[in-house]
Short mmCIF file of C-alpha atoms in Angstrom, two decimals:
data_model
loop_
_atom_site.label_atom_id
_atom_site.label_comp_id
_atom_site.label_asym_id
_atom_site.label_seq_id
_atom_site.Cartn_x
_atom_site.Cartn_y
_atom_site.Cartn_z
CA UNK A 254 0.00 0.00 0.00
CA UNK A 255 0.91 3.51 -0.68
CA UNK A 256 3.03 5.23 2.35
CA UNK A 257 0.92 8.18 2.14
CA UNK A 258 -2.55 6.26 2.40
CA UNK A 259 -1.00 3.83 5.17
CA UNK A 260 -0.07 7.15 7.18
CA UNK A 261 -3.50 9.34 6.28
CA UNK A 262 -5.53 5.78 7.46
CA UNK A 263 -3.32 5.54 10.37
CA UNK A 264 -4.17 8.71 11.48
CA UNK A 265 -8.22 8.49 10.70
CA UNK A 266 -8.12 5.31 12.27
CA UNK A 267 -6.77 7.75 15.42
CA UNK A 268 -9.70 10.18 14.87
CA UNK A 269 -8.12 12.20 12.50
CA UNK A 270 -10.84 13.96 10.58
CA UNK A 271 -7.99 15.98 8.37
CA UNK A 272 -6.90 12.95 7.25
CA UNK A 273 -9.99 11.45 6.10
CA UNK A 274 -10.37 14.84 4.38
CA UNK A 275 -7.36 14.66 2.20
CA UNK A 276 -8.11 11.24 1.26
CA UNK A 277 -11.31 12.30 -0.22
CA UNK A 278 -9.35 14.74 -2.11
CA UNK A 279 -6.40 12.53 -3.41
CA UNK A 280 -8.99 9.70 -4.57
CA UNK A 281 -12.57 11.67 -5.57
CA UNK A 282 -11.29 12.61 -8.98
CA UNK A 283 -10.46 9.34 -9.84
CA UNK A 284 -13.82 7.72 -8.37
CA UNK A 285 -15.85 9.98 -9.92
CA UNK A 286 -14.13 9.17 -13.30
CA UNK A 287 -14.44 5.48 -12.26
CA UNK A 288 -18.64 5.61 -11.35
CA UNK A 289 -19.32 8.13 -14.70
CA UNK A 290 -17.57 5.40 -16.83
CA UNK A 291 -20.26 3.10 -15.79
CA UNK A 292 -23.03 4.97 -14.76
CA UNK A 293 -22.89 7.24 -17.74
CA UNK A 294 -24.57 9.94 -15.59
CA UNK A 295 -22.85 12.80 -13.87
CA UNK A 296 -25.24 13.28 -10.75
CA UNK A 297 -25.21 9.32 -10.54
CA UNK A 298 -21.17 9.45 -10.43
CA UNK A 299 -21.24 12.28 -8.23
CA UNK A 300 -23.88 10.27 -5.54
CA UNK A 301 -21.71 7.58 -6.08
CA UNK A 302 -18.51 9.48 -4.60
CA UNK A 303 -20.31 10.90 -1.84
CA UNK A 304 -22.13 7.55 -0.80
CA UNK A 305 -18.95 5.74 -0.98
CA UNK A 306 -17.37 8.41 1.24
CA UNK A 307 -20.34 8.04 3.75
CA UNK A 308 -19.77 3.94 4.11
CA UNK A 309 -15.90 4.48 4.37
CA UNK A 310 -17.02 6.57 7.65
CA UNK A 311 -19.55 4.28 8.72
CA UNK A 312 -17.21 1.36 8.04
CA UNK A 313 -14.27 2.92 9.20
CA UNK A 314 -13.41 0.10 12.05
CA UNK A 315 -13.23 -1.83 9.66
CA UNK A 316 -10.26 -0.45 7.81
CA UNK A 317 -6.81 -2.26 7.97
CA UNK A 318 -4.03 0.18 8.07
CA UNK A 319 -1.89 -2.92 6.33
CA UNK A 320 -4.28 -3.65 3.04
CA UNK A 321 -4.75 -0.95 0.37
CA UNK A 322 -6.99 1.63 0.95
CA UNK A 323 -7.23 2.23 -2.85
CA UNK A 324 -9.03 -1.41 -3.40
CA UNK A 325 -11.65 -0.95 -0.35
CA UNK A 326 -12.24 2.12 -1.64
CA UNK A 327 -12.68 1.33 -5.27
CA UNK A 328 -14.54 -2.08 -3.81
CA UNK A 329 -17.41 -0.19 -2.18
CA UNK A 330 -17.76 2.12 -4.74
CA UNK A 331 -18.10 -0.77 -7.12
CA UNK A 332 -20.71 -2.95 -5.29
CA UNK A 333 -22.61 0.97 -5.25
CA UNK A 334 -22.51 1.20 -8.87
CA UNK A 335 -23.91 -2.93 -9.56
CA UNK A 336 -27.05 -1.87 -7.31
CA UNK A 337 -27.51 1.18 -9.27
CA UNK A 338 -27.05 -1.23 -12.39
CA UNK A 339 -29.45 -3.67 -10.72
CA UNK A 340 -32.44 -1.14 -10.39
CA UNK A 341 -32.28 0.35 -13.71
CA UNK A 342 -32.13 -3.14 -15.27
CA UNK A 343 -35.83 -3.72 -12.62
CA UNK A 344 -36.92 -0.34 -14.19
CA UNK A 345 -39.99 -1.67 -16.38
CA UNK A 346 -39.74 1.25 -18.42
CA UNK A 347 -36.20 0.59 -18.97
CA UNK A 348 -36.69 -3.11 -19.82
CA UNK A 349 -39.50 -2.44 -22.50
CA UNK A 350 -36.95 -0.11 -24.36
CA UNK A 351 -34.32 -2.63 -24.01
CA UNK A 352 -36.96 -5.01 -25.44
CA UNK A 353 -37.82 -2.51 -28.25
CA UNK A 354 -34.03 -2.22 -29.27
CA UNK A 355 -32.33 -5.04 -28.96
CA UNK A 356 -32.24 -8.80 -29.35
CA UNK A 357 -33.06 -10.64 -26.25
CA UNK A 358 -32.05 -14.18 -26.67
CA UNK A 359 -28.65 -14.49 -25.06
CA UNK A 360 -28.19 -13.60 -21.71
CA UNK A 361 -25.70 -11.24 -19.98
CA UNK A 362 -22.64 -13.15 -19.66
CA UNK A 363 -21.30 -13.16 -15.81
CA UNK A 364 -17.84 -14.38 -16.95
CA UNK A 365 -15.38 -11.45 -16.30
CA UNK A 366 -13.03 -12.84 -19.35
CA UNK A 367 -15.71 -12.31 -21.86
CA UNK A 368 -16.16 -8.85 -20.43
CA UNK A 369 -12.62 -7.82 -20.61
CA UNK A 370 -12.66 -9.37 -24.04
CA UNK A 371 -15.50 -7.18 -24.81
CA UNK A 372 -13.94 -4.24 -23.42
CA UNK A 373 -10.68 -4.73 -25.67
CA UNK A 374 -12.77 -5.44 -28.11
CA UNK A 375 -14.37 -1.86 -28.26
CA UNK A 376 -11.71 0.11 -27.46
CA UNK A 377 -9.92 -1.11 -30.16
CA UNK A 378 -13.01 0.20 -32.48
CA UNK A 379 -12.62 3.26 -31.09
CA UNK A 380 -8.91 3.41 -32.01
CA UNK A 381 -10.09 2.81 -35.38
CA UNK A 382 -12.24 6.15 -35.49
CA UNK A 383 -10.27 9.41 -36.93
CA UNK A 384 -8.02 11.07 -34.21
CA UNK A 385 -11.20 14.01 -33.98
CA UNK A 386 -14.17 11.92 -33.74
CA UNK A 387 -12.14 9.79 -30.98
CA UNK A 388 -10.79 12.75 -29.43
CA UNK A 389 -14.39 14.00 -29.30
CA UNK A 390 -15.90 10.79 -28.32
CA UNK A 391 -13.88 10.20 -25.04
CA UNK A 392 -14.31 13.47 -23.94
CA UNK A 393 -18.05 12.82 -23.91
CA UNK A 394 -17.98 9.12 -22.37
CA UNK A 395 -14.49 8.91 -20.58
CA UNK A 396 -14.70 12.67 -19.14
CA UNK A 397 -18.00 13.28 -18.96
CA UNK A 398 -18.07 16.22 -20.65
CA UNK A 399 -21.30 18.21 -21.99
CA UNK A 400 -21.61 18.52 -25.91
CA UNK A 401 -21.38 22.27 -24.87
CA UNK A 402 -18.01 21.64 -23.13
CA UNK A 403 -16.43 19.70 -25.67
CA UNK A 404 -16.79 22.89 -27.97
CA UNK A 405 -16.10 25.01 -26.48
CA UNK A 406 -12.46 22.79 -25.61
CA UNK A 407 -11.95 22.12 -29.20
CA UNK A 408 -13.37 25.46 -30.20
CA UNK A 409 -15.74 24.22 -32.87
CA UNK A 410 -19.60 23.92 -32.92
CA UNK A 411 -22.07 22.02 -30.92
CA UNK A 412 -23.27 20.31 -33.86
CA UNK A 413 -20.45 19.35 -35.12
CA UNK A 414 -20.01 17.57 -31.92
CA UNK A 415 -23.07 15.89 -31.96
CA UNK A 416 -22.82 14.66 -34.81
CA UNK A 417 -19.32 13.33 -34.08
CA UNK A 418 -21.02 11.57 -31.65
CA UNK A 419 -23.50 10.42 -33.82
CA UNK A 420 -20.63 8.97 -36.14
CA UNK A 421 -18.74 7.07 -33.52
CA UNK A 422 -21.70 5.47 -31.70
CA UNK A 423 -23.35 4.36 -35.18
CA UNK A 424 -20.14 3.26 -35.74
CA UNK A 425 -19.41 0.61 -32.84
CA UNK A 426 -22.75 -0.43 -33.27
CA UNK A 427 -21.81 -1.28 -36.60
CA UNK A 428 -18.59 -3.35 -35.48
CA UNK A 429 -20.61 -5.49 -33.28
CA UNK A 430 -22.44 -7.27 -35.77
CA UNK A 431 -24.31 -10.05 -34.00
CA UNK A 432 -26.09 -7.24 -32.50
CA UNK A 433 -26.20 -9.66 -29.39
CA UNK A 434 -27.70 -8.30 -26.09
CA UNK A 435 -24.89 -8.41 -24.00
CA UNK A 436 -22.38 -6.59 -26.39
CA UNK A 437 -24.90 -3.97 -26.99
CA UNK A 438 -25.92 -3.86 -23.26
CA UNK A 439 -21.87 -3.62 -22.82
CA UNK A 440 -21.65 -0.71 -25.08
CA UNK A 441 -24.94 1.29 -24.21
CA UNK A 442 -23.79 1.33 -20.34
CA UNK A 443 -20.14 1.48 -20.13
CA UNK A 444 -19.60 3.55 -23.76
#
């Protein structure tokens, strides 16, 4: 485990409220960038910092100066982001547009292989788009930035960022062809 987090849990674990402070700030960044990749929402990713936060300080006692901070961290925040998975897959309204869209015959595969394979998989599609519509494209799903933001950054038009968009989505649709559930439930909630 990092030095620095061993000391700043050492000291929390003593009561230590500063500390606990500036390990929100050294790791918030990087969960929020962590929750929007899979939530796709700001205000969900956001939540999902702050409620992780909350059950670090609720859970505190249960922290182990010796094992990485880092991985509880990330850990809770993960099992926070599945249950907000979990009730927008029991969302009815959600289901019957997933029913409308896609092809429901396979089922989600729990196998963590095929979803790294999946995940290589698409991100080598999006290496394939032109440097601008990529460029474009992760700033909207990897940052989380607003069509208006993105720009405004590249200094170009709002439209023209749309339909970047447009492009690149259409586009890794495209590249999974068997249009199978789980690769299009892969791409629709983590791209």
């Amino acid at each position: 485990m990092n030095v620095d987090d061993r000391l700043l849990v050492s000291e929390f674990l003593k009561g230590n409220v500063k500390s606990f402070d500036l390990l929100h700030e050294k790791y918030s960044e990087r969960l929020y960038g962590f929750a929007f990749k899979l939530l796709k929402s700001k205000e969900d990713a956001l939540d999902t910092v702050q409620e992780t936060f909350l059950r670090i300080w609720q859970k505190r006692k249960e922290l182990d100066e010796d094992k990485s901070f880092k991985a509880f961290l990330f850990t809770i925040s993960y099992n926070i982001i599945m249950d907000q998975l979990r009730k927008r897959l029991s969302d009815h309204n959600y289901l019957e547009f997933l029913k409308k869209n896609f092809k429901i015959e396979q089922v989600i595969s729990e196998n963590a292989a095929d979803f790294n394979i999946l995940e290589k998989q698409i991100q080598s599609f999006i290496g394939e788009l032109p440097l601008r519509r990529q460029e474009i494209y992760r700033l909207s799903r990897e940052k989380g930035l607003s069509n208006k933001e993105i720009a405004e950054n590249l200094n170009i038009s709002v439209k023209t960022v749309e339909a970047q968009i447009n492009l690149a989505v259409k586009f890794l649709k495209s590249m999974i062809s068997d249009g199978s559930l789980p690769a299009v439930l892969f791409l629709a909630l983590f791209y």
